[in-house]
């Protein structure tokens, strides 16, 4: 019996040490946050610099994923494989919310933390009345022009002025205006300009059928004055080589345009004469999403991180580092941000931009609309018949998702 007692005591001591070691490891792990992303180096470097000062007690690891959405669908909320958070565009919020892997953001923030965020960014990050993303910055398409050919006073304020300019300046290998006219992301601006939409929040495709058909018919006359090839590389090359006076493109085109020596001008989107509405592009809101496991098991660390990210200095740093348009309106008070024409143009466009739909059903609409545009713009098929075919395809595909 005397020999058994020391053995039991030793066993208890070992169990106690093991348990203490486990708690210590858990405690250390609770201060580490892994964030998946697909962003350029300048964005991540700016975030790392801000967070190292704001929350030095946290170990924050950014991991770049080239197929982030596919990876998340595979790992879900698995604590051994999934990240704690991810930085991505808002348009997949619905997909991951329906998977049940996202944590609502607002319970993790202090009251009033989002009062200075632009309404458009919060709308984009909301799915079924729940905010699932902390918006950091956003992007929109912009009307860009080469001042060598299109003078500031020639910039069209309306679509009819744009058409008149195209007629006068298109020919012999030169175009007055080019865009990816048969790509859904770009053509959405024309549909919105007629009061239509590709899909609504209730997953109804083309909720205003006549507006979509009116937009297609009106847009077609512009398409006829543009090249048939509308891939990004083609449009980008035409503009960068001075063969197109103006284009509608994203902020990602700006560095290339400046490197090519183009005297770049950025102007508001033209107004549709017949509707009085501006061409309203989609906006993509980039922000942080929290996985449920991290929200439950690393609550304090997640709260500290999100609090740090709501500080205006973060958005200001992103704007200065990469030309991002901050989600926090206070950032635009910074003199350097206020002096950046690109950022200010996106800020102005945010007033009319439409957040990309974040519902899962939007995934099928990209293909449906692209096929519709190909039929109408490139194949010359009847607009009414092509639209009805697209509508039937959309309804069938969406029904198949239920």
PDB file of C-alpha atoms in Angstrom, residues 176-329:
ATOM      1  CA  UNK A 176     -14.126  57.180 -79.023  1.00  0.00           C
ATOM      2  CA  UNK A 177     -15.142  54.864 -76.201  1.00  0.00           C
ATOM      3  CA  UNK A 178     -14.660  51.173 -75.359  1.00  0.00           C
ATOM      4  CA  UNK A 179     -15.837  48.889 -72.575  1.00  0.00           C
ATOM      5  CA  UNK A 180     -16.404  45.205 -71.889  1.00  0.00           C
ATOM      6  CA  UNK A 181     -19.907  45.588 -73.269  1.00  0.00           C
ATOM      7  CA  UNK A 182     -20.818  41.904 -73.271  1.00  0.00           C
ATOM      8  CA  UNK A 183     -19.642  41.125 -69.750  1.00  0.00           C
ATOM      9  CA  UNK A 184     -22.326  41.065 -67.052  1.00  0.00           C
ATOM     10  CA  UNK A 185     -20.276  43.013 -64.489  1.00  0.00           C
ATOM     11  CA  UNK A 186     -19.847  45.955 -66.860  1.00  0.00           C
ATOM     12  CA  UNK A 187     -23.251  45.913 -68.533  1.00  0.00           C
ATOM     13  CA  UNK A 188     -24.997  45.971 -65.161  1.00  0.00           C
ATOM     14  CA  UNK A 189     -24.336  49.733 -65.028  1.00  0.00           C
ATOM     15  CA  UNK A 190     -26.523  50.229 -68.125  1.00  0.00           C
ATOM     16  CA  UNK A 191     -29.287  48.020 -66.706  1.00  0.00           C
ATOM     17  CA  UNK A 192     -29.271  49.972 -63.451  1.00  0.00           C
ATOM     18  CA  UNK A 193     -29.357  53.205 -65.444  1.00  0.00           C
ATOM     19  CA  UNK A 194     -32.768  52.121 -66.753  1.00  0.00           C
ATOM     20  CA  UNK A 195     -34.054  51.190 -63.308  1.00  0.00           C
ATOM     21  CA  UNK A 196     -33.573  47.464 -63.814  1.00  0.00           C
ATOM     22  CA  UNK A 197     -31.521  44.857 -61.997  1.00  0.00           C
ATOM     23  CA  UNK A 198     -30.125  41.415 -62.631  1.00  0.00           C
ATOM     24  CA  UNK A 199     -31.636  39.851 -59.486  1.00  0.00           C
ATOM     25  CA  UNK A 200     -33.314  41.124 -56.323  1.00  0.00           C
ATOM     26  CA  UNK A 201     -32.864  40.206 -52.654  1.00  0.00           C
ATOM     27  CA  UNK A 202     -35.632  37.620 -52.925  1.00  0.00           C
ATOM     28  CA  UNK A 203     -33.681  35.827 -55.691  1.00  0.00           C
ATOM     29  CA  UNK A 204     -36.132  36.908 -58.403  1.00  0.00           C
ATOM     30  CA  UNK A 205     -34.189  37.201 -61.686  1.00  0.00           C
ATOM     31  CA  UNK A 206     -34.770  40.349 -63.743  1.00  0.00           C
ATOM     32  CA  UNK A 207     -37.503  41.723 -61.421  1.00  0.00           C
ATOM     33  CA  UNK A 208     -38.180  44.565 -63.900  1.00  0.00           C
ATOM     34  CA  UNK A 209     -38.135  42.762 -67.283  1.00  0.00           C
ATOM     35  CA  UNK A 210     -39.015  45.784 -69.402  1.00  0.00           C
ATOM     36  CA  UNK A 211     -36.213  47.900 -67.903  1.00  0.00           C
ATOM     37  CA  UNK A 212     -33.648  45.221 -68.766  1.00  0.00           C
ATOM     38  CA  UNK A 213     -34.873  44.942 -72.349  1.00  0.00           C
ATOM     39  CA  UNK A 214     -34.965  48.726 -72.736  1.00  0.00           C
ATOM     40  CA  UNK A 215     -31.369  48.912 -71.495  1.00  0.00           C
ATOM     41  CA  UNK A 216     -30.243  46.188 -73.917  1.00  0.00           C
ATOM     42  CA  UNK A 217     -31.911  47.920 -76.866  1.00  0.00           C
ATOM     43  CA  UNK A 218     -30.473  51.342 -76.007  1.00  0.00           C
ATOM     44  CA  UNK A 219     -26.988  50.024 -75.225  1.00  0.00           C
ATOM     45  CA  UNK A 220     -26.841  48.193 -78.539  1.00  0.00           C
ATOM     46  CA  UNK A 221     -26.244  51.359 -80.555  1.00  0.00           C
ATOM     47  CA  UNK A 222     -23.157  52.079 -78.438  1.00  0.00           C
ATOM     48  CA  UNK A 223     -21.946  48.496 -78.854  1.00  0.00           C
ATOM     49  CA  UNK A 224     -22.024  48.878 -82.652  1.00  0.00           C
ATOM     50  CA  UNK A 225     -19.385  51.620 -82.358  1.00  0.00           C
ATOM     51  CA  UNK A 226     -17.067  49.421 -80.265  1.00  0.00           C
ATOM     52  CA  UNK A 227     -14.915  46.408 -81.171  1.00  0.00           C
ATOM     53  CA  UNK A 228     -16.626  43.035 -81.146  1.00  0.00           C
ATOM     54  CA  UNK A 229     -13.879  41.586 -78.959  1.00  0.00           C
ATOM     55  CA  UNK A 230     -14.585  42.735 -75.406  1.00  0.00           C
ATOM     56  CA  UNK A 231     -12.168  40.786 -73.245  1.00  0.00           C
ATOM     57  CA  UNK A 232     -10.394  42.773 -70.546  1.00  0.00           C
ATOM     58  CA  UNK A 233      -7.038  42.460 -72.287  1.00  0.00           C
ATOM     59  CA  UNK A 234      -8.416  43.891 -75.524  1.00  0.00           C
ATOM     60  CA  UNK A 235     -10.164  46.864 -73.942  1.00  0.00           C
ATOM     61  CA  UNK A 236      -7.216  47.533 -71.667  1.00  0.00           C
ATOM     62  CA  UNK A 237      -4.734  47.417 -74.562  1.00  0.00           C
ATOM     63  CA  UNK A 238      -6.790  49.761 -76.742  1.00  0.00           C
ATOM     64  CA  UNK A 239      -6.940  52.357 -73.980  1.00  0.00           C
ATOM     65  CA  UNK A 240      -3.303  52.014 -72.910  1.00  0.00           C
ATOM     66  CA  UNK A 241      -2.041  52.265 -76.491  1.00  0.00           C
ATOM     67  CA  UNK A 242      -4.014  55.441 -77.143  1.00  0.00           C
ATOM     68  CA  UNK A 243      -6.418  53.775 -79.580  1.00  0.00           C
ATOM     69  CA  UNK A 244      -9.450  54.486 -77.391  1.00  0.00           C
ATOM     70  CA  UNK A 245     -10.195  57.923 -75.978  1.00  0.00           C
ATOM     71  CA  UNK A 246     -12.279  56.782 -73.011  1.00  0.00           C
ATOM     72  CA  UNK A 247     -13.371  53.662 -71.184  1.00  0.00           C
ATOM     73  CA  UNK A 248     -15.196  52.401 -68.139  1.00  0.00           C
ATOM     74  CA  UNK A 249     -12.771  50.474 -65.954  1.00  0.00           C
ATOM     75  CA  UNK A 250     -11.817  49.675 -62.421  1.00  0.00           C
ATOM     76  CA  UNK A 251      -9.140  51.286 -60.253  1.00  0.00           C
ATOM     77  CA  UNK A 252      -6.872  48.359 -61.106  1.00  0.00           C
ATOM     78  CA  UNK A 253      -6.348  49.984 -64.527  1.00  0.00           C
ATOM     79  CA  UNK A 254      -4.951  53.213 -63.078  1.00  0.00           C
ATOM     80  CA  UNK A 255      -1.361  52.082 -62.333  1.00  0.00           C
ATOM     81  CA  UNK A 256      -0.986  50.705 -65.881  1.00  0.00           C
ATOM     82  CA  UNK A 257      -2.426  53.884 -67.408  1.00  0.00           C
ATOM     83  CA  UNK A 258      -0.061  56.077 -65.433  1.00  0.00           C
ATOM     84  CA  UNK A 259       2.891  53.828 -66.261  1.00  0.00           C
ATOM     85  CA  UNK A 260       1.983  54.162 -69.949  1.00  0.00           C
ATOM     86  CA  UNK A 261       2.285  57.928 -69.636  1.00  0.00           C
ATOM     87  CA  UNK A 262      -1.428  58.604 -70.125  1.00  0.00           C
ATOM     88  CA  UNK A 263      -2.707  61.924 -68.819  1.00  0.00           C
ATOM     89  CA  UNK A 264      -5.582  60.208 -67.077  1.00  0.00           C
ATOM     90  CA  UNK A 265      -8.870  61.924 -66.338  1.00  0.00           C
ATOM     91  CA  UNK A 266     -11.622  60.480 -64.158  1.00  0.00           C
ATOM     92  CA  UNK A 267     -15.180  61.780 -64.420  1.00  0.00           C
ATOM     93  CA  UNK A 268     -18.664  60.979 -63.090  1.00  0.00           C
ATOM     94  CA  UNK A 269     -20.676  58.341 -64.905  1.00  0.00           C
ATOM     95  CA  UNK A 270     -22.838  59.751 -67.716  1.00  0.00           C
ATOM     96  CA  UNK A 271     -26.557  60.218 -67.101  1.00  0.00           C
ATOM     97  CA  UNK A 272     -29.031  58.273 -69.242  1.00  0.00           C
ATOM     98  CA  UNK A 273     -31.008  60.948 -71.078  1.00  0.00           C
ATOM     99  CA  UNK A 274     -34.280  59.031 -71.219  1.00  0.00           C
ATOM    100  CA  UNK A 275     -34.367  58.030 -67.522  1.00  0.00           C
ATOM    101  CA  UNK A 276     -32.443  60.762 -65.730  1.00  0.00           C
ATOM    102  CA  UNK A 277     -30.447  58.056 -63.924  1.00  0.00           C
ATOM    103  CA  UNK A 278     -26.665  57.705 -64.040  1.00  0.00           C
ATOM    104  CA  UNK A 279     -24.972  54.579 -65.293  1.00  0.00           C
ATOM    105  CA  UNK A 280     -24.652  52.865 -61.932  1.00  0.00           C
ATOM    106  CA  UNK A 281     -21.892  50.243 -61.697  1.00  0.00           C
ATOM    107  CA  UNK A 282     -21.628  47.457 -59.186  1.00  0.00           C
ATOM    108  CA  UNK A 283     -19.477  48.056 -56.133  1.00  0.00           C
ATOM    109  CA  UNK A 284     -17.365  45.405 -54.486  1.00  0.00           C
ATOM    110  CA  UNK A 285     -16.794  45.816 -50.760  1.00  0.00           C
ATOM    111  CA  UNK A 286     -13.702  44.217 -49.271  1.00  0.00           C
ATOM    112  CA  UNK A 287     -13.729  43.373 -45.594  1.00  0.00           C
ATOM    113  CA  UNK A 288     -13.134  40.945 -42.768  1.00  0.00           C
ATOM    114  CA  UNK A 289     -15.394  37.970 -42.022  1.00  0.00           C
ATOM    115  CA  UNK A 290     -15.239  35.981 -38.780  1.00  0.00           C
ATOM    116  CA  UNK A 291     -15.741  32.238 -38.610  1.00  0.00           C
ATOM    117  CA  UNK A 292     -18.044  30.961 -35.877  1.00  0.00           C
ATOM    118  CA  UNK A 293     -15.380  28.843 -34.216  1.00  0.00           C
ATOM    119  CA  UNK A 294     -13.090  31.842 -33.723  1.00  0.00           C
ATOM    120  CA  UNK A 295     -15.942  34.039 -32.488  1.00  0.00           C
ATOM    121  CA  UNK A 296     -16.758  31.446 -29.830  1.00  0.00           C
ATOM    122  CA  UNK A 297     -13.281  30.260 -28.817  1.00  0.00           C
ATOM    123  CA  UNK A 298     -11.170  33.390 -29.389  1.00  0.00           C
ATOM    124  CA  UNK A 299     -13.748  36.038 -28.565  1.00  0.00           C
ATOM    125  CA  UNK A 300     -11.450  38.526 -26.822  1.00  0.00           C
ATOM    126  CA  UNK A 301      -8.792  38.428 -29.545  1.00  0.00           C
ATOM    127  CA  UNK A 302     -11.369  38.763 -32.308  1.00  0.00           C
ATOM    128  CA  UNK A 303     -12.989  41.733 -30.571  1.00  0.00           C
ATOM    129  CA  UNK A 304      -9.626  43.460 -30.165  1.00  0.00           C
ATOM    130  CA  UNK A 305      -8.807  42.921 -33.826  1.00  0.00           C
ATOM    131  CA  UNK A 306     -12.155  44.206 -35.090  1.00  0.00           C
ATOM    132  CA  UNK A 307     -11.975  47.237 -32.834  1.00  0.00           C
ATOM    133  CA  UNK A 308      -8.555  48.067 -34.229  1.00  0.00           C
ATOM    134  CA  UNK A 309      -9.818  47.694 -37.803  1.00  0.00           C
ATOM    135  CA  UNK A 310     -12.649  50.181 -37.250  1.00  0.00           C
ATOM    136  CA  UNK A 311     -10.173  52.963 -36.520  1.00  0.00           C
ATOM    137  CA  UNK A 312     -10.101  55.493 -39.406  1.00  0.00           C
ATOM    138  CA  UNK A 313      -6.310  55.269 -39.537  1.00  0.00           C
ATOM    139  CA  UNK A 314      -6.641  51.792 -41.082  1.00  0.00           C
ATOM    140  CA  UNK A 315      -8.732  52.999 -43.999  1.00  0.00           C
ATOM    141  CA  UNK A 316      -6.458  55.994 -44.469  1.00  0.00           C
ATOM    142  CA  UNK A 317      -3.397  53.738 -44.620  1.00  0.00           C
ATOM    143  CA  UNK A 318      -5.074  51.497 -47.193  1.00  0.00           C
ATOM    144  CA  UNK A 319      -6.021  54.486 -49.335  1.00  0.00           C
ATOM    145  CA  UNK A 320      -2.486  55.844 -49.305  1.00  0.00           C
ATOM    146  CA  UNK A 321      -0.854  52.461 -49.852  1.00  0.00           C
ATOM    147  CA  UNK A 322      -3.034  51.092 -52.633  1.00  0.00           C
ATOM    148  CA  UNK A 323      -5.615  53.659 -53.742  1.00  0.00           C
ATOM    149  CA  UNK A 324      -8.392  51.857 -51.884  1.00  0.00           C
ATOM    150  CA  UNK A 325     -11.595  53.781 -51.184  1.00  0.00           C
ATOM    151  CA  UNK A 326     -12.160  53.453 -47.411  1.00  0.00           C
ATOM    152  CA  UNK A 327     -15.476  52.264 -46.007  1.00  0.00           C
ATOM    153  CA  UNK A 328     -15.132  54.695 -43.094  1.00  0.00           C
ATOM    154  CA  UNK A 329     -16.267  58.188 -44.133  1.00  0.00           C
TER     155      UNK A 329
END
